[in-house]
Amino acid sequence: MTSLRIHWCSPLDSGQHKACEKYDTGRLDFAGIVDFAQEAEALGIDSLLMGISYHMPDPLPMIGALVRETGSVKFILAYRPGLLHPTLFAQVVNTISWMADKRIALNIVAGISPDEQAFYGDFEEHDRRYARSCEFIDVLKRFWSGEQPLSHHGDFYRLKNAQLGLPYKDHERPRLYLSGGSAIARQVAISRSDCWLRYGDTPEGIAAASHDVLQAGCSVGIRMHVLARETRNEALAAVKGMMADPDQQHHEWVRQFVARCDSEAVKTSFRLAESASDDWLSPMLWSGAVPYRGGPALCVVGSYEDVANYLLEYKKVGVSEFIFSGWPTRDEMRRFCQHVLPRLRELEAALERQRESTR
């Protein structure tokens, strides 16, 4: 049985301290990001997600620099088809594969906001963005299979006798994640990716949504937050303190953004949060930060032991990897790796022994 893969989302610096404050933008603390990546590597984090949004630094040059500052941690590049032509994108990823000794994976994101897509001159509607993602991935895979010269005449891209002198290192290809919560996102994940990446839900909700994906042989990963303390009371106190004096102007900005977005993943997360009883979807899954931070902010909260046990429930329904964040995310990553992860590994080993005894 393969152990759960634990990834973390790289922040702009050491991470914001509260879940209810506005985004810290307008500057780049690259030294802080390097330090964060190096500590993540030392703690045994598998990969760092480098997100993409108009308010963040572009992840491509960030990864190109970070791979030279680290030695083993991998990087998951979130990127949207439509920003770069597949030939140039393959060339960039191939280059990083040599710089990083293949420590790069791709998270293909169709886009969550027509407003933001328009910032970059992209006016395709939701389902056509996923159709474009299919074509984008198909062309990339043809490059990575060694096909050249490569010609393609599709609905979104045209290439004629395209060639690249530098292949992906060892003639392999990066692991492909496909993000989204809609039916078409699941279909594209099944047909084109290695792992369907989605926002959180209860283990029961994840099991229902991911059944067809797992049956098709595609992995399932969850993007969510975690807050663990020695006792549950300490964790609840941390939640209360973190939500003190919320930024209501930011709350209103998020509300308006969500009202205009066309992402089923985002809308589902907000529907879950609205249906929660006093901000709790389950005794372990807290939704109180979603109105301030969106879909990824669904948060597993509890003692070290309880959080480890709850994460094991996701593994039992087929989840194989997580991309976590926290508040502040660096402190939470350190706490998770030192106190939750050892317990989780023990639980995984016990589960494997149990399964072997029944074979």
Tab-separated table of C-alpha atoms in Angstrom:
chain	number	residue	atom	x	y	z
A	1	MET	CA	0.000	0.000	0.000
A	2	THR	CA	1.390	3.386	-1.004
A	3	SER	CA	1.665	6.004	1.726
A	4	LEU	CA	-0.353	9.192	1.441
A	5	ARG	CA	1.563	11.862	-0.435
A	6	ILE	CA	1.704	15.065	1.595
A	7	HIS	CA	2.192	18.296	-0.329
A	8	TRP	CA	1.974	21.908	0.807
A	9	CYS	CA	0.962	25.116	-0.908
A	10	SER	CA	3.828	27.586	-1.151
A	11	PRO	CA	2.868	31.020	0.235
A	12	LEU	CA	4.055	34.421	-0.957
A	13	ASP	CA	6.278	34.571	2.134
A	14	SER	CA	6.031	32.725	5.452
A	15	GLY	CA	2.230	32.720	5.243
A	16	GLN	CA	-0.580	34.940	6.479
A	17	HIS	CA	-1.460	34.697	10.139
A	18	LYS	CA	-5.243	34.873	9.982
A	19	ALA	CA	-7.891	33.315	7.784
A	20	CYS	CA	-10.109	36.408	7.823
A	21	GLU	CA	-7.699	39.086	6.587
A	22	LYS	CA	-7.196	40.364	3.057
A	23	TYR	CA	-4.514	38.909	0.808
A	24	ASP	CA	-1.015	40.247	1.337
A	25	THR	CA	-0.132	41.508	-2.143
A	26	GLY	CA	2.043	44.107	-3.808
A	27	ARG	CA	5.418	42.699	-2.828
A	28	LEU	CA	7.536	39.583	-3.278
A	29	ASP	CA	9.527	38.186	-0.349
A	30	PHE	CA	11.554	35.741	-2.406
A	31	ALA	CA	14.082	35.136	0.377
A	32	GLY	CA	11.175	34.092	2.604
A	33	ILE	CA	9.843	31.735	-0.068
A	34	VAL	CA	13.274	30.135	-0.493
A	35	ASP	CA	13.520	29.640	3.256
A	36	PHE	CA	10.021	28.139	3.327
A	37	ALA	CA	10.856	25.716	0.502
A	38	GLN	CA	14.063	24.621	2.193
A	39	GLU	CA	12.265	23.944	5.475
A	40	ALA	CA	9.513	22.041	3.630
A	41	GLU	CA	12.231	19.899	2.089
A	42	ALA	CA	13.856	19.275	5.474
A	43	LEU	CA	10.492	18.283	6.967
A	44	GLY	CA	9.857	15.715	4.236
A	45	ILE	CA	7.123	17.473	2.269
A	46	ASP	CA	6.709	15.706	-1.081
A	47	SER	CA	5.914	18.721	-3.273
A	48	LEU	CA	5.096	22.410	-3.083
A	49	LEU	CA	2.151	23.718	-5.081
A	50	MET	CA	2.988	26.950	-6.865
A	51	GLY	CA	-0.398	28.561	-7.423
A	52	ILE	CA	-1.487	30.911	-10.170
A	53	SER	CA	-3.606	34.060	-9.905
A	54	TYR	CA	-3.390	37.670	-10.979
A	55	HIS	CA	-2.545	38.776	-7.423
A	56	MET	CA	0.388	36.345	-7.106
A	57	PRO	CA	3.847	36.234	-8.690
A	58	ASP	CA	4.001	34.076	-11.791
A	59	PRO	CA	4.900	30.504	-10.794
A	60	LEU	CA	7.135	29.675	-13.774
A	61	PRO	CA	10.124	31.912	-12.932
A	62	MET	CA	9.565	31.125	-9.242
A	63	ILE	CA	10.021	27.398	-9.863
A	64	GLY	CA	12.986	28.012	-12.130
A	65	ALA	CA	14.701	29.808	-9.267
A	66	LEU	CA	13.551	27.532	-6.428
A	67	VAL	CA	14.797	24.324	-8.005
A	68	ARG	CA	18.325	25.741	-7.737
A	69	GLU	CA	17.832	26.424	-4.004
A	70	THR	CA	16.547	22.930	-3.150
A	71	GLY	CA	17.578	19.355	-3.776
A	72	SER	CA	14.712	16.913	-3.266
A	73	VAL	CA	11.367	18.658	-2.768
A	74	LYS	CA	9.256	18.676	-5.930
A	75	PHE	CA	7.163	21.495	-7.356
A	76	ILE	CA	3.613	21.349	-8.714
A	77	LEU	CA	3.164	24.078	-11.304
A	78	ALA	CA	-0.409	25.348	-11.538
A	79	TYR	CA	-1.020	26.735	-15.008
A	80	ARG	CA	-3.906	27.613	-17.312
A	81	PRO	CA	-4.151	26.568	-20.938
A	82	GLY	CA	-4.543	29.722	-22.979
A	83	LEU	CA	-1.677	31.617	-21.373
A	84	LEU	CA	1.094	29.936	-23.346
A	85	HIS	CA	1.042	27.987	-26.593
A	86	PRO	CA	1.616	24.248	-25.948
A	87	THR	CA	4.887	24.244	-27.912
A	88	LEU	CA	6.400	26.982	-25.775
A	89	PHE	CA	4.910	25.516	-22.598
A	90	ALA	CA	6.424	22.093	-23.336
A	91	GLN	CA	9.766	23.763	-24.023
A	92	VAL	CA	9.667	25.585	-20.673
A	93	VAL	CA	8.660	22.469	-18.716
A	94	ASN	CA	11.297	20.375	-20.489
A	95	THR	CA	13.925	22.944	-19.546
A	96	ILE	CA	12.882	22.865	-15.889
A	97	SER	CA	12.971	19.059	-15.930
A	98	TRP	CA	16.703	19.233	-16.645
A	99	MET	CA	17.329	22.048	-14.168
A	100	ALA	CA	15.414	20.208	-11.427
A	101	ASP	CA	16.173	16.561	-12.231
A	102	LYS	CA	12.473	16.039	-13.052
A	103	ARG	CA	11.187	17.619	-9.826
A	104	ILE	CA	8.192	19.191	-11.541
A	105	ALA	CA	4.538	18.198	-11.892
A	106	LEU	CA	1.700	20.078	-13.573
A	107	ASN	CA	-1.653	21.137	-12.167
A	108	ILE	CA	-3.792	22.062	-15.161
A	109	VAL	CA	-6.371	24.669	-14.110
A	110	ALA	CA	-9.112	25.653	-16.556
A	111	GLY	CA	-9.823	28.877	-14.631
A	112	ILE	CA	-12.415	29.841	-12.027
A	113	SER	CA	-13.342	33.412	-12.913
A	114	PRO	CA	-14.419	34.930	-16.246
A	115	ASP	CA	-13.273	38.281	-14.845
A	116	GLU	CA	-9.757	37.047	-14.207
A	117	GLN	CA	-9.579	35.121	-17.465
A	118	ALA	CA	-10.444	38.358	-19.262
A	119	PHE	CA	-7.426	40.026	-17.615
A	120	TYR	CA	-5.321	37.771	-19.845
A	121	GLY	CA	-7.454	38.131	-22.984
A	122	ASP	CA	-9.282	34.821	-22.513
A	123	PHE	CA	-13.043	34.950	-23.090
A	124	GLU	CA	-13.857	31.243	-23.457
A	125	GLU	CA	-16.778	29.972	-21.404
A	126	HIS	CA	-16.461	27.247	-18.761
A	127	ASP	CA	-16.922	24.053	-20.790
A	128	ARG	CA	-14.881	25.323	-23.718
A	129	ARG	CA	-12.005	26.028	-21.337
A	130	TYR	CA	-12.069	22.353	-20.373
A	131	ALA	CA	-12.240	21.346	-24.047
A	132	ARG	CA	-9.174	23.518	-24.602
A	133	SER	CA	-7.458	21.833	-21.654
A	134	CYS	CA	-7.993	18.461	-23.349
A	135	GLU	CA	-6.417	19.676	-26.564
A	136	PHE	CA	-3.584	21.369	-24.663
A	137	ILE	CA	-2.736	18.172	-22.763
A	138	ASP	CA	-3.028	16.046	-25.896
A	139	VAL	CA	-0.456	18.170	-27.710
A	140	LEU	CA	1.864	18.142	-24.684
A	141	LYS	CA	1.675	14.362	-24.445
A	142	ARG	CA	2.516	14.033	-28.121
A	143	PHE	CA	5.648	16.107	-27.573
A	144	TRP	CA	6.557	14.004	-24.520
A	145	SER	CA	6.017	10.760	-26.415
A	146	GLY	CA	8.756	11.884	-28.801
A	147	GLU	CA	6.587	12.714	-31.793
A	148	GLN	CA	8.247	15.246	-34.075
A	149	PRO	CA	7.857	16.980	-36.332
A	150	LEU	CA	4.425	17.511	-34.848
A	151	SER	CA	1.522	19.000	-36.761
A	152	HIS	CA	-1.877	19.673	-35.232
A	153	HIS	CA	-4.990	21.460	-36.433
A	154	GLY	CA	-7.553	21.635	-33.631
A	155	ASP	CA	-10.262	23.915	-32.330
A	156	PHE	CA	-7.851	25.912	-30.179
A	157	TYR	CA	-4.302	25.287	-31.402
A	158	ARG	CA	-2.539	24.945	-34.742
A	159	LEU	CA	1.022	23.658	-35.153
A	160	LYS	CA	2.935	22.841	-38.312
A	161	ASN	CA	6.000	20.581	-38.223
A	162	ALA	CA	6.785	21.642	-34.644
A	163	GLN	CA	10.074	20.428	-33.167
A	164	LEU	CA	11.808	20.777	-29.820
A	165	GLY	CA	15.500	20.087	-29.446
A	166	LEU	CA	15.340	19.484	-25.689
A	167	PRO	CA	13.030	16.652	-24.566
A	168	TYR	CA	11.719	16.130	-21.069
A	169	LYS	CA	14.603	14.590	-19.116
A	170	ASP	CA	15.016	10.839	-19.670
A	171	HIS	CA	12.219	11.047	-22.261
A	172	GLU	CA	9.608	10.913	-19.516
A	173	ARG	CA	6.789	13.349	-18.744
A	174	PRO	CA	5.615	15.175	-15.615
A	175	ARG	CA	2.794	13.926	-13.409
A	176	LEU	CA	-0.452	15.617	-14.434
A	177	TYR	CA	-3.083	16.910	-12.026
A	178	LEU	CA	-6.420	18.211	-13.271
A	179	SER	CA	-8.340	20.573	-11.004
A	180	GLY	CA	-12.085	21.148	-10.926
A	181	GLY	CA	-15.370	20.117	-9.360
A	182	SER	CA	-17.738	19.895	-12.325
A	183	ALA	CA	-18.780	16.796	-14.241
A	184	ILE	CA	-16.671	17.846	-17.210
A	185	ALA	CA	-13.669	18.360	-14.917
A	186	ARG	CA	-14.004	14.788	-13.671
A	187	GLN	CA	-14.272	13.533	-17.248
A	188	VAL	CA	-11.135	15.387	-18.310
A	189	ALA	CA	-9.308	14.170	-15.202
A	190	ILE	CA	-10.189	10.577	-16.050
A	191	SER	CA	-9.238	10.824	-19.703
A	192	ARG	CA	-6.191	13.067	-19.530
A	193	SER	CA	-4.615	13.244	-16.044
A	194	ASP	CA	-2.948	11.104	-13.409
A	195	CYS	CA	-4.794	12.688	-10.479
A	196	TRP	CA	-8.077	14.540	-10.041
A	197	LEU	CA	-7.409	17.418	-7.658
A	198	ARG	CA	-10.416	18.897	-5.884
A	199	TYR	CA	-11.389	20.977	-2.866
A	200	GLY	CA	-12.301	19.323	0.395
A	201	ASP	CA	-15.467	17.702	1.674
A	202	THR	CA	-16.237	15.102	4.307
A	203	PRO	CA	-14.822	11.606	3.621
A	204	GLU	CA	-18.359	10.509	2.738
A	205	GLY	CA	-18.743	13.373	0.277
A	206	ILE	CA	-15.383	12.652	-1.311
A	207	ALA	CA	-16.254	8.956	-1.641
A	208	ALA	CA	-19.479	9.736	-3.497
A	209	ALA	CA	-17.901	12.301	-5.829
A	210	SER	CA	-14.786	10.316	-6.676
A	211	HIS	CA	-16.237	6.824	-7.218
A	212	ASP	CA	-16.150	6.965	-11.015
A	213	VAL	CA	-12.724	8.610	-11.036
A	214	LEU	CA	-11.202	5.857	-8.905
A	215	GLN	CA	-12.959	3.139	-10.892
A	216	ALA	CA	-11.303	4.521	-14.021
A	217	GLY	CA	-7.867	4.188	-12.432
A	218	CYS	CA	-7.265	7.897	-11.818
A	219	SER	CA	-5.915	9.031	-8.441
A	220	VAL	CA	-7.727	11.522	-6.208
A	221	GLY	CA	-6.102	14.387	-4.299
A	222	ILE	CA	-7.584	17.031	-1.998
A	223	ARG	CA	-6.618	20.693	-1.617
A	224	MET	CA	-7.564	21.891	1.880
A	225	HIS	CA	-6.320	23.406	5.140
A	226	VAL	CA	-5.350	21.833	8.439
A	227	LEU	CA	-5.147	23.130	12.017
A	228	ALA	CA	-3.834	20.694	14.633
A	229	ARG	CA	-2.900	21.228	18.265
A	230	GLU	CA	-2.048	18.973	21.192
A	231	THR	CA	-5.685	18.964	22.343
A	232	ARG	CA	-8.971	19.702	20.609
A	233	ASN	CA	-9.674	22.562	23.010
A	234	GLU	CA	-6.397	24.192	22.007
A	235	ALA	CA	-7.315	23.773	18.343
A	236	LEU	CA	-10.736	25.348	18.881
A	237	ALA	CA	-9.138	28.232	20.767
A	238	ALA	CA	-6.761	28.754	17.845
A	239	VAL	CA	-9.712	28.883	15.440
A	240	LYS	CA	-11.459	31.452	17.622
A	241	GLY	CA	-8.361	33.627	17.896
A	242	MET	CA	-7.657	33.393	14.179
A	243	MET	CA	-11.144	34.658	13.306
A	244	ALA	CA	-11.100	37.610	15.699
A	245	ASP	CA	-11.617	41.054	14.163
A	246	PRO	CA	-12.344	39.851	10.605
A	247	ASP	CA	-11.829	42.097	7.602
A	248	GLN	CA	-15.405	42.635	6.456
A	249	GLN	CA	-14.338	44.590	3.389
A	250	HIS	CA	-12.369	41.558	2.229
A	251	HIS	CA	-15.352	39.328	3.034
A	252	GLU	CA	-17.527	41.452	0.745
A	253	TRP	CA	-14.892	41.368	-2.008
A	254	VAL	CA	-14.853	37.547	-1.866
A	255	ARG	CA	-18.665	37.431	-1.908
A	256	GLN	CA	-18.807	39.533	-5.052
A	257	PHE	CA	-16.023	37.530	-6.685
A	258	VAL	CA	-17.812	34.233	-6.056
A	259	ALA	CA	-21.084	35.645	-7.363
A	260	ARG	CA	-19.401	36.268	-10.721
A	261	CYS	CA	-17.273	33.124	-10.942
A	262	ASP	CA	-18.250	30.108	-13.030
A	263	SER	CA	-16.303	27.447	-11.136
A	264	GLU	CA	-18.380	24.537	-9.874
A	265	ALA	CA	-15.599	23.722	-7.388
A	266	VAL	CA	-15.812	27.182	-5.835
A	267	LYS	CA	-19.606	27.242	-5.820
A	268	THR	CA	-19.785	23.769	-4.259
A	269	SER	CA	-17.414	24.801	-1.468
A	270	PHE	CA	-19.551	27.832	-0.664
A	271	ARG	CA	-22.727	25.740	-0.742
A	272	LEU	CA	-21.115	23.310	1.694
A	273	ALA	CA	-20.105	26.176	3.971
A	274	GLU	CA	-23.626	27.616	3.880
A	275	SER	CA	-25.116	24.220	4.771
A	276	ALA	CA	-22.772	23.691	7.726
A	277	SER	CA	-24.067	23.728	11.276
A	278	ASP	CA	-22.315	26.573	13.109
A	279	ASP	CA	-19.463	26.405	10.557
A	280	TRP	CA	-18.874	22.649	11.009
A	281	LEU	CA	-19.561	20.135	8.229
A	282	SER	CA	-18.521	17.375	10.614
A	283	PRO	CA	-16.979	17.377	14.089
A	284	MET	CA	-13.577	17.623	12.359
A	285	LEU	CA	-14.218	19.734	9.242
A	286	TRP	CA	-14.534	23.482	9.798
A	287	SER	CA	-15.894	25.789	7.082
A	288	GLY	CA	-15.734	29.156	8.843
A	289	ALA	CA	-12.864	30.522	6.730
A	290	VAL	CA	-14.452	29.728	3.347
A	291	PRO	CA	-16.232	33.131	3.090
A	292	TYR	CA	-12.827	34.798	3.443
A	293	ARG	CA	-10.548	32.344	1.626
A	294	GLY	CA	-12.665	30.361	-0.812
A	295	GLY	CA	-12.762	26.650	-1.587
A	296	PRO	CA	-9.314	25.609	-0.326
A	297	ALA	CA	-10.148	26.958	3.155
A	298	LEU	CA	-12.195	23.956	4.305
A	299	CYS	CA	-10.081	22.938	7.273
A	300	VAL	CA	-9.506	19.763	9.276
A	301	VAL	CA	-9.359	20.887	12.933
A	302	GLY	CA	-8.534	18.905	16.046
A	303	SER	CA	-5.885	17.293	18.190
A	304	TYR	CA	-2.844	15.732	16.571
A	305	GLU	CA	-4.321	12.276	17.103
A	306	ASP	CA	-7.795	13.206	15.881
A	307	VAL	CA	-6.486	14.901	12.735
A	308	ALA	CA	-4.336	11.874	11.879
A	309	ASN	CA	-7.308	9.550	12.336
A	310	TYR	CA	-9.576	11.768	10.233
A	311	LEU	CA	-7.081	11.927	7.382
A	312	LEU	CA	-6.898	8.136	7.420
A	313	GLU	CA	-10.648	8.078	6.745
A	314	TYR	CA	-9.962	9.878	3.458
A	315	LYS	CA	-7.379	7.271	2.559
A	316	LYS	CA	-9.910	4.519	3.203
A	317	VAL	CA	-12.225	6.007	0.570
A	318	GLY	CA	-9.446	6.260	-2.010
A	319	VAL	CA	-7.703	9.608	-1.518
A	320	SER	CA	-3.973	9.236	-2.155
A	321	GLU	CA	-2.614	12.764	-1.668
A	322	PHE	CA	-3.270	16.089	0.014
A	323	ILE	CA	-2.134	19.633	-0.668
A	324	PHE	CA	-2.371	21.478	2.638
A	325	SER	CA	-2.115	25.051	3.856
A	326	GLY	CA	-2.471	26.602	7.299
A	327	TRP	CA	-2.568	29.872	9.231
A	328	PRO	CA	0.234	30.834	9.423
A	329	THR	CA	1.092	28.145	6.950
A	330	ARG	CA	4.756	27.710	7.857
A	331	ASP	CA	3.997	27.157	11.538
A	332	GLU	CA	1.211	24.741	10.648
A	333	MET	CA	3.425	22.815	8.223
A	334	ARG	CA	6.064	22.419	10.904
A	335	ARG	CA	3.495	21.340	13.500
A	336	PHE	CA	1.865	18.901	11.086
A	337	CYS	CA	5.126	17.241	10.055
A	338	GLN	CA	6.393	16.952	13.627
A	339	HIS	CA	3.211	15.804	15.361
A	340	VAL	CA	0.502	14.662	12.923
A	341	LEU	CA	2.497	12.996	10.163
A	342	PRO	CA	4.283	10.444	12.419
A	343	ARG	CA	0.907	9.422	13.858
A	344	LEU	CA	-0.595	9.217	10.382
A	345	ARG	CA	2.224	6.977	9.163
A	346	GLU	CA	1.677	4.653	12.153
A	347	LEU	CA	-2.035	4.468	11.347
A	348	GLU	CA	-1.285	3.714	7.698
A	349	ALA	CA	1.076	0.910	8.693
A	350	ALA	CA	-1.563	-0.563	11.034
A	351	LEU	CA	-4.167	-0.369	8.278
A	352	GLU	CA	-1.857	-2.191	5.893
A	353	ARG	CA	-1.205	-4.927	8.461
A	354	GLN	CA	-4.951	-5.307	8.947
A	355	ARG	CA	-5.555	-5.609	5.221
A	356	GLU	CA	-2.765	-8.144	4.799
A	357	SER	CA	-4.189	-10.293	7.594
A	358	THR	CA	-7.521	-10.558	5.768
A	359	ARG	CA	-6.043	-11.507	2.370
